[in-house]
XYZ file of N, CA and C in Angstrom:
537
model
N 2.996 -1.477 -18.758
C 4.045 -2.278 -18.130
C 4.709 -1.463 -17.024
N 5.015 -2.131 -15.962
C 5.625 -1.477 -14.816
C 7.147 -1.523 -14.919
N 7.766 -0.376 -14.712
C 9.230 -0.300 -14.623
C 9.575 0.022 -13.175
N 10.514 -0.717 -12.627
C 10.775 -0.715 -11.192
C 12.168 -0.204 -10.856
N 12.276 0.426 -9.682
C 13.573 0.796 -9.097
C 13.526 0.461 -7.611
N 14.663 0.045 -7.081
C 14.821 -0.192 -5.644
C 15.387 1.082 -5.028
N 14.688 1.626 -4.042
C 15.114 2.852 -3.365
C 15.636 2.467 -1.977
N 16.941 2.551 -1.808
C 17.626 2.197 -0.571
C 17.865 3.483 0.219
N 17.104 3.668 1.288
C 17.086 4.930 2.022
C 17.964 4.885 3.270
N 18.953 5.754 3.307
C 19.748 6.047 4.516
C 20.452 4.850 5.139
N 20.800 3.853 4.363
C 21.560 2.726 4.920
C 23.025 3.166 4.961
N 23.287 4.057 5.904
C 24.572 4.749 5.963
C 25.202 4.624 7.350
N 26.515 4.767 7.376
C 27.275 4.600 8.612
C 26.951 5.653 9.669
N 26.330 6.740 9.296
C 25.954 7.793 10.250
C 25.146 7.232 11.414
N 24.240 6.304 11.127
C 23.373 5.757 12.178
C 24.165 5.014 13.245
N 25.250 4.385 12.853
C 26.053 3.626 13.823
C 26.728 4.543 14.839
N 26.700 5.844 14.598
C 27.305 6.825 15.503
C 26.289 7.437 16.465
N 25.023 7.122 16.292
C 23.961 7.722 17.101
C 23.802 6.965 18.421
N 23.415 7.669 19.503
C 23.294 7.016 20.817
C 22.220 5.925 20.869
N 21.216 5.986 20.021
C 20.156 4.977 20.030
C 20.520 3.737 19.224
N 21.666 3.743 18.531
C 22.059 2.606 17.696
C 22.150 1.335 18.533
N 21.564 0.283 18.033
C 21.687 -1.034 18.630
C 21.757 -2.050 17.501
N 22.545 -3.052 17.681
C 22.712 -4.077 16.650
C 21.734 -5.239 16.828
N 20.755 -5.087 17.704
C 19.842 -6.191 18.020
C 19.170 -6.777 16.780
N 18.623 -5.948 15.922
C 17.922 -6.425 14.725
C 18.779 -6.333 13.468
N 20.011 -5.916 13.623
C 20.881 -5.653 12.485
C 21.205 -6.894 11.644
N 21.517 -8.051 12.235
C 21.833 -9.226 11.403
C 20.700 -9.619 10.450
N 19.471 -9.643 10.937
C 18.340 -9.996 10.070
C 18.135 -8.944 8.989
N 18.299 -7.681 9.348
C 18.198 -6.587 8.388
C 19.237 -6.742 7.279
N 20.475 -7.030 7.662
C 21.552 -7.215 6.679
C 21.205 -8.308 5.672
N 20.766 -9.435 6.167
C 20.428 -10.568 5.306
C 19.301 -10.175 4.350
N 18.257 -9.538 4.883
C 17.122 -9.132 4.043
C 17.562 -8.119 2.988
N 18.349 -7.137 3.384
C 18.828 -6.125 2.431
C 19.673 -6.760 1.332
N 20.592 -7.621 1.710
C 21.463 -8.266 0.719
C 20.652 -9.119 -0.255
N 19.670 -9.854 0.239
C 18.803 -10.660 -0.636
C 18.010 -9.777 -1.591
N 17.457 -8.692 -1.067
C 16.650 -7.796 -1.887
C 17.500 -7.121 -2.962
N 18.633 -6.593 -2.585
C 19.508 -5.923 -3.554
C 19.987 -6.914 -4.612
N 20.448 -8.082 -4.187
C 20.932 -9.090 -5.139
C 19.822 -9.513 -6.092
N 18.621 -9.718 -5.571
C 17.490 -10.108 -6.410
C 17.142 -9.039 -7.426
N 17.196 -7.792 -7.014
C 16.915 -6.693 -7.954
C 18.017 -6.594 -9.004
N 19.250 -6.692 -8.576
C 20.362 -6.627 -9.541
C 20.267 -7.756 -10.565
N 19.904 -8.957 -10.126
C 19.762 -10.092 -11.054
C 18.668 -9.844 -12.087
N 17.714 -8.984 -11.740
C 16.595 -8.693 -12.642
C 16.800 -7.359 -13.377
N 18.003 -6.819 -13.311
C 18.356 -5.540 -13.947
C 17.484 -4.381 -13.470
N 17.109 -4.418 -12.221
C 16.361 -3.321 -11.604
C 17.377 -2.364 -10.984
N 17.323 -1.082 -11.357
C 18.294 -0.141 -10.806
C 18.141 0.033 -9.296
N 19.282 0.105 -8.625
C 19.316 0.367 -7.192
C 19.730 1.822 -7.014
N 18.911 2.568 -6.291
C 19.153 3.984 -6.032
C 19.470 4.135 -4.551
N 20.618 4.697 -4.249
C 20.976 4.951 -2.851
C 20.632 6.393 -2.498
N 20.011 6.556 -1.339
C 19.664 7.867 -0.796
C 20.415 8.006 0.520
N 21.083 9.146 0.707
C 21.789 9.411 1.957
C 21.261 10.692 2.580
N 21.050 10.650 3.892
C 20.623 11.839 4.620
C 21.854 12.648 5.007
N 21.771 13.962 4.793
C 22.884 14.869 5.099
C 22.380 16.011 5.964
N 23.105 16.288 7.050
C 22.862 17.452 7.902
C 24.093 18.350 7.851
N 23.963 19.528 8.434
C 25.084 20.474 8.426
C 26.206 20.084 9.385
N 25.864 19.338 10.438
C 26.884 18.962 11.418
C 26.573 17.594 12.008
N 27.517 17.046 12.759
C 27.332 15.748 13.387
C 27.603 14.598 12.429
N 27.208 13.380 12.819
C 27.530 12.191 12.031
C 26.819 12.123 10.678
N 25.845 13.009 10.440
C 25.161 13.045 9.148
C 25.706 14.149 8.240
N 26.766 14.834 8.676
C 27.393 15.848 7.821
C 28.390 15.163 6.892
N 28.544 15.702 5.713
C 29.510 15.123 4.767
C 30.918 15.133 5.350
N 31.224 16.151 6.127
C 32.553 16.274 6.729
C 32.859 15.171 7.744
N 31.816 14.546 8.299
C 32.008 13.508 9.320
C 32.665 12.247 8.751
N 32.495 12.018 7.458
C 33.008 10.797 6.847
C 32.092 9.592 7.017
N 30.931 9.783 7.652
C 30.003 8.668 7.887
C 28.844 8.604 6.894
N 28.764 9.586 6.007
C 27.696 9.579 5.002
C 28.178 8.729 3.833
N 28.176 7.427 4.093
C 28.579 6.433 3.102
C 27.891 5.124 3.465
N 27.824 4.195 2.509
C 27.097 2.943 2.769
C 27.633 2.200 3.993
N 26.732 1.530 4.694
C 27.162 0.652 5.785
C 28.105 -0.382 5.198
N 29.028 -0.844 5.995
C 30.127 -1.676 5.498
C 29.682 -2.993 4.874
N 28.495 -3.506 5.215
C 28.058 -4.779 4.638
C 27.578 -4.636 3.191
N 27.285 -3.420 2.764
C 26.767 -3.199 1.412
C 27.903 -3.235 0.395
N 27.709 -3.988 -0.674
C 28.746 -4.145 -1.700
C 28.258 -3.758 -3.093
N 27.003 -3.390 -3.217
C 26.434 -3.078 -4.531
C 26.964 -1.745 -5.067
N 26.812 -1.581 -6.360
C 27.119 -0.318 -7.016
C 25.793 0.317 -7.421
N 25.364 1.372 -6.735
C 24.083 1.974 -7.089
C 24.143 2.603 -8.477
N 23.008 2.639 -9.129
C 22.913 3.298 -10.429
C 23.097 4.805 -10.262
N 22.600 5.334 -9.140
C 22.704 6.756 -8.854
C 22.581 6.957 -7.341
N 23.127 8.064 -6.857
C 23.044 8.426 -5.434
C 22.428 9.814 -5.338
N 21.501 9.973 -4.387
C 20.915 11.279 -4.101
C 21.114 11.583 -2.625
N 21.273 12.867 -2.319
C 21.435 13.331 -0.946
C 20.199 14.134 -0.564
N 19.652 13.822 0.607
C 18.452 14.513 1.075
C 18.738 15.229 2.385
N 17.921 16.239 2.657
C 18.072 17.019 3.891
C 16.808 16.986 4.743
N 15.793 16.267 4.265
C 14.523 16.120 4.978
C 14.199 14.630 5.061
N 13.062 14.297 5.629
C 12.729 12.887 5.845
C 12.422 12.113 4.573
N 11.860 12.758 3.548
C 11.549 12.011 2.333
C 12.653 12.169 1.298
N 12.727 11.216 0.390
C 13.804 11.177 -0.602
C 13.504 12.001 -1.852
N 12.367 12.679 -1.897
C 11.980 13.426 -3.092
C 12.256 14.921 -3.025
N 12.047 15.541 -1.880
C 12.149 16.998 -1.770
C 13.564 17.480 -2.081
N 13.679 18.255 -3.142
C 14.933 18.917 -3.533
C 16.096 17.964 -3.800
N 15.801 16.751 -4.284
C 16.893 15.806 -4.554
C 17.092 15.510 -6.032
N 16.076 15.655 -6.839
C 16.147 15.246 -8.241
C 15.701 13.818 -8.481
N 15.322 13.105 -7.430
C 14.912 11.707 -7.565
C 13.699 11.562 -8.476
N 12.684 12.380 -8.280
C 11.467 12.271 -9.094
C 11.799 12.461 -10.578
N 12.593 13.453 -10.911
C 12.984 13.687 -12.310
C 13.744 12.487 -12.862
N 14.676 11.949 -12.083
C 15.482 10.807 -12.524
C 14.575 9.606 -12.817
N 13.640 9.325 -11.931
C 12.730 8.194 -12.116
C 11.828 8.394 -13.337
N 11.222 9.553 -13.428
C 10.295 9.814 -14.533
C 11.007 9.825 -15.882
N 12.228 10.303 -15.926
C 12.962 10.331 -17.196
C 13.320 8.926 -17.668
N 13.180 7.939 -16.796
C 13.427 6.542 -17.137
C 12.127 5.735 -17.165
N 11.010 6.413 -17.118
C 9.680 5.788 -17.128
C 9.494 4.780 -16.001
N 10.121 5.031 -14.874
C 9.964 4.156 -13.703
C 8.711 4.593 -12.950
N 7.819 3.634 -12.701
C 6.565 3.956 -12.023
C 6.279 3.056 -10.813
N 7.210 2.162 -10.505
C 7.057 1.259 -9.353
C 8.329 1.338 -8.520
N 8.165 1.626 -7.239
C 9.306 1.744 -6.338
C 9.239 0.684 -5.258
N 10.390 0.097 -4.967
C 10.545 -0.818 -3.842
C 11.325 -0.046 -2.786
N 10.784 0.047 -1.591
C 11.385 0.848 -0.522
C 12.017 -0.049 0.536
N 13.266 0.294 0.888
C 13.986 -0.393 1.964
C 14.928 0.618 2.620
N 15.499 0.272 3.770
C 16.496 1.137 4.404
C 16.215 1.437 5.854
N 16.706 2.599 6.297
C 16.583 3.055 7.686
C 15.772 4.342 7.707
N 15.118 4.664 8.580
C 14.335 4.119 9.636
C 12.946 3.811 9.124
N 12.417 2.693 9.559
C 11.142 2.173 9.079
C 10.045 3.224 9.114
N 9.818 3.810 10.300
C 8.677 4.699 10.527
C 8.973 6.159 10.211
N 10.183 6.458 9.831
C 10.512 7.850 9.536
C 10.791 8.021 8.044
N 12.032 7.926 7.642
C 12.382 8.224 6.252
C 11.804 7.220 5.254
N 11.740 5.952 5.614
C 11.164 4.959 4.700
C 9.664 5.174 4.547
N 8.967 5.339 5.654
C 7.521 5.567 5.592
C 7.196 6.896 4.909
N 7.924 7.943 5.244
C 7.650 9.257 4.662
C 7.893 9.245 3.158
N 8.962 8.628 2.731
C 9.236 8.510 1.298
C 8.128 7.730 0.604
N 7.647 6.684 1.241
C 6.564 5.879 0.677
C 5.306 6.718 0.494
N 4.953 7.489 1.495
C 3.752 8.327 1.403
C 3.887 9.352 0.271
N 5.037 10.020 0.194
C 5.240 11.020 -0.851
C 5.228 10.357 -2.229
N 5.897 9.221 -2.352
C 5.922 8.498 -3.631
C 4.509 8.157 -4.085
N 3.697 7.665 -3.178
C 2.316 7.337 -3.503
C 1.557 8.583 -3.949
N 1.731 9.675 -3.224
C 1.052 10.923 -3.581
C 1.506 11.439 -4.949
N 2.731 11.118 -5.341
C 3.255 11.526 -6.657
C 2.813 10.585 -7.768
N 2.104 9.504 -7.408
C 1.567 8.605 -8.414
C 2.345 7.326 -8.648
N 3.355 7.069 -7.850
C 4.116 5.830 -7.987
C 3.384 4.678 -7.313
N 3.530 3.492 -7.879
C 3.117 2.251 -7.212
C 4.272 1.915 -6.278
N 3.979 1.581 -5.032
C 5.042 1.375 -4.052
C 4.907 0.020 -3.371
N 6.033 -0.678 -3.282
C 6.147 -1.892 -2.483
C 7.051 -1.566 -1.299
N 6.544 -1.775 -0.096
C 7.282 -1.488 1.131
C 7.739 -2.817 1.717
N 9.053 -3.018 1.804
C 9.610 -4.293 2.267
C 10.091 -4.109 3.709
N 9.177 -4.313 4.647
C 9.460 -4.031 6.055
C 10.664 -4.803 6.570
N 10.812 -6.058 6.185
C 11.937 -6.835 6.721
C 13.280 -6.306 6.226
N 13.267 -5.480 5.183
C 14.488 -4.848 4.693
C 14.542 -3.385 5.127
N 13.875 -3.098 6.254
C 14.012 -1.793 6.900
C 14.473 -2.040 8.333
N 15.054 -1.029 8.911
C 15.570 -1.127 10.280
C 15.135 0.098 11.055
N 14.800 -0.098 12.310
C 14.486 1.021 13.187
C 14.887 0.674 14.615
N 14.586 1.573 15.516
C 15.010 1.453 16.907
C 13.859 1.897 17.798
N 13.819 1.414 19.057
C 12.743 1.827 19.953
C 12.685 3.353 20.081
N 11.458 3.865 20.271
C 11.247 5.301 20.437
C 10.381 5.542 21.661
N 10.680 6.610 22.398
C 9.936 6.951 23.603
C 9.312 8.328 23.464
N 8.041 8.412 23.818
C 7.328 9.693 23.817
C 6.393 9.711 25.009
N 6.472 10.775 25.808
C 5.626 10.939 27.002
C 5.703 9.725 27.915
N 6.897 9.186 28.059
C 7.113 8.073 28.976
C 6.717 6.709 28.454
N 6.238 6.637 27.220
C 5.840 5.361 26.633
C 6.838 5.005 25.537
N 7.413 3.817 25.647
C 8.367 3.363 24.648
C 7.691 2.374 23.706
N 7.834 2.646 22.423
C 7.356 1.721 21.403
C 8.545 0.890 20.946
N 8.416 -0.432 21.047
C 9.506 -1.292 20.608
C 9.503 -1.397 19.082
N 10.511 -2.042 18.544
C 10.687 -2.153 17.096
C 9.499 -2.843 16.439
N 9.032 -3.924 17.013
C 7.908 -4.651 16.416
C 6.633 -3.804 16.385
N 6.400 -3.031 17.431
C 5.232 -2.155 17.458
C 5.347 -1.082 16.386
N 6.529 -0.489 16.237
C 6.732 0.530 15.204
C 6.542 -0.056 13.805
N 7.070 -1.252 13.581
C 6.904 -1.903 12.279
C 5.429 -2.184 11.990
N 4.739 -2.713 12.973
C 3.328 -3.033 12.803
C 2.524 -1.776 12.510
N 2.791 -0.708 13.236
C 2.105 0.554 13.002
C 2.358 1.059 11.583
N 3.602 1.010 11.142
C 3.934 1.463 9.789
C 3.226 0.620 8.733
N 3.274 -0.693 8.900
C 2.585 -1.576 7.944
C 1.086 -1.285 7.915
N 0.511 -1.041 9.085
C -0.925 -0.791 9.187
C -1.328 0.477 8.439
N -0.565 1.548 8.601
C -0.951 2.806 7.959
C -0.594 2.848 6.479
N 0.358 2.026 6.036
C 0.744 2.042 4.623
C -0.070 1.086 3.766
N -0.325 -0.123 4.254
C -0.958 -1.175 3.456
C -2.305 -0.736 2.901
N -2.425 -0.839 1.576
C -3.681 -0.541 0.916
C -3.976 0.937 0.747
N -3.182 1.786 1.364
C -3.376 3.225 1.248
C -2.248 3.856 0.441
N -1.029 3.536 0.815
C 0.143 4.129 0.189
C 1.050 3.095 -0.476
N 0.896 1.829 -0.098
C 1.824 0.802 -0.585
C 1.237 -0.587 -0.406
N 1.909 -1.532 -1.023
C 1.709 -2.950 -0.730
C 2.866 -3.357 0.153
N 2.582 -3.920 1.293
C 3.628 -4.353 2.216
C 3.931 -5.814 1.916
N 5.199 -6.094 1.595
C 5.595 -7.454 1.225
C 6.916 -7.839 1.869
N 7.159 -9.147 1.897
C 8.456 -9.667 2.329
C 9.429 -9.574 1.159
N 10.681 -9.845 1.417
C 11.673 -9.898 0.326
C 11.270 -10.946 -0.692
N 10.930 -12.136 -0.215
C 10.551 -13.228 -1.128
C 9.346 -12.844 -1.968
N 8.306 -12.314 -1.354
C 7.110 -11.897 -2.101
C 7.441 -10.827 -3.135
N 8.288 -9.888 -2.743
C 8.667 -8.799 -3.655
C 9.394 -9.328 -4.864
N 10.388 -10.192 -4.643
C 11.177 -10.712 -5.753
C 10.343 -11.639 -6.639
N 9.446 -12.412 -6.047
C 8.585 -13.306 -6.850
C 7.613 -12.504 -7.726
N 7.230 -11.311 -7.285
C 6.277 -10.492 -8.046
C 6.927 -9.747 -9.205
N 8.252 -9.726 -9.251
C 8.946 -8.966 -10.315
C 9.019 -9.756 -11.613
């Protein structure tokens, strides 16, 4: 039998302080996140909040921005703080999950192609079954060598490299119906 946890990665006010922040996709993200969290809570699935922490800037604890975005109202079962892109390295998350016999993770949060994708890959390598809910992730355009990848391109790329290799990519509705 599969035991599930929802892993909410970096949905924190720190991002709203970054120069690349844009609210363009934020309303849809909010709705998807709220539906996913509410659906998991209704099914007694623990919600785990992960926050990224740096030594300085808007991701430092001293900044006051390492806290849930204002639209979030849930009470997480536990909170972990990370200092790298994945939610497992030096956080205690793996021990917490295994001590509760949790073997299926639902991934949501910020940024789609960075912390969410990296956590998904590590989780898969650690033996977890992973559901990646792209519509409940948020990201921003990225530019490298003069080429800008828009949000849809980044999402598509992430779904392409994760599906069937590291995770099952599903919508909020598909995820909740499968529980």
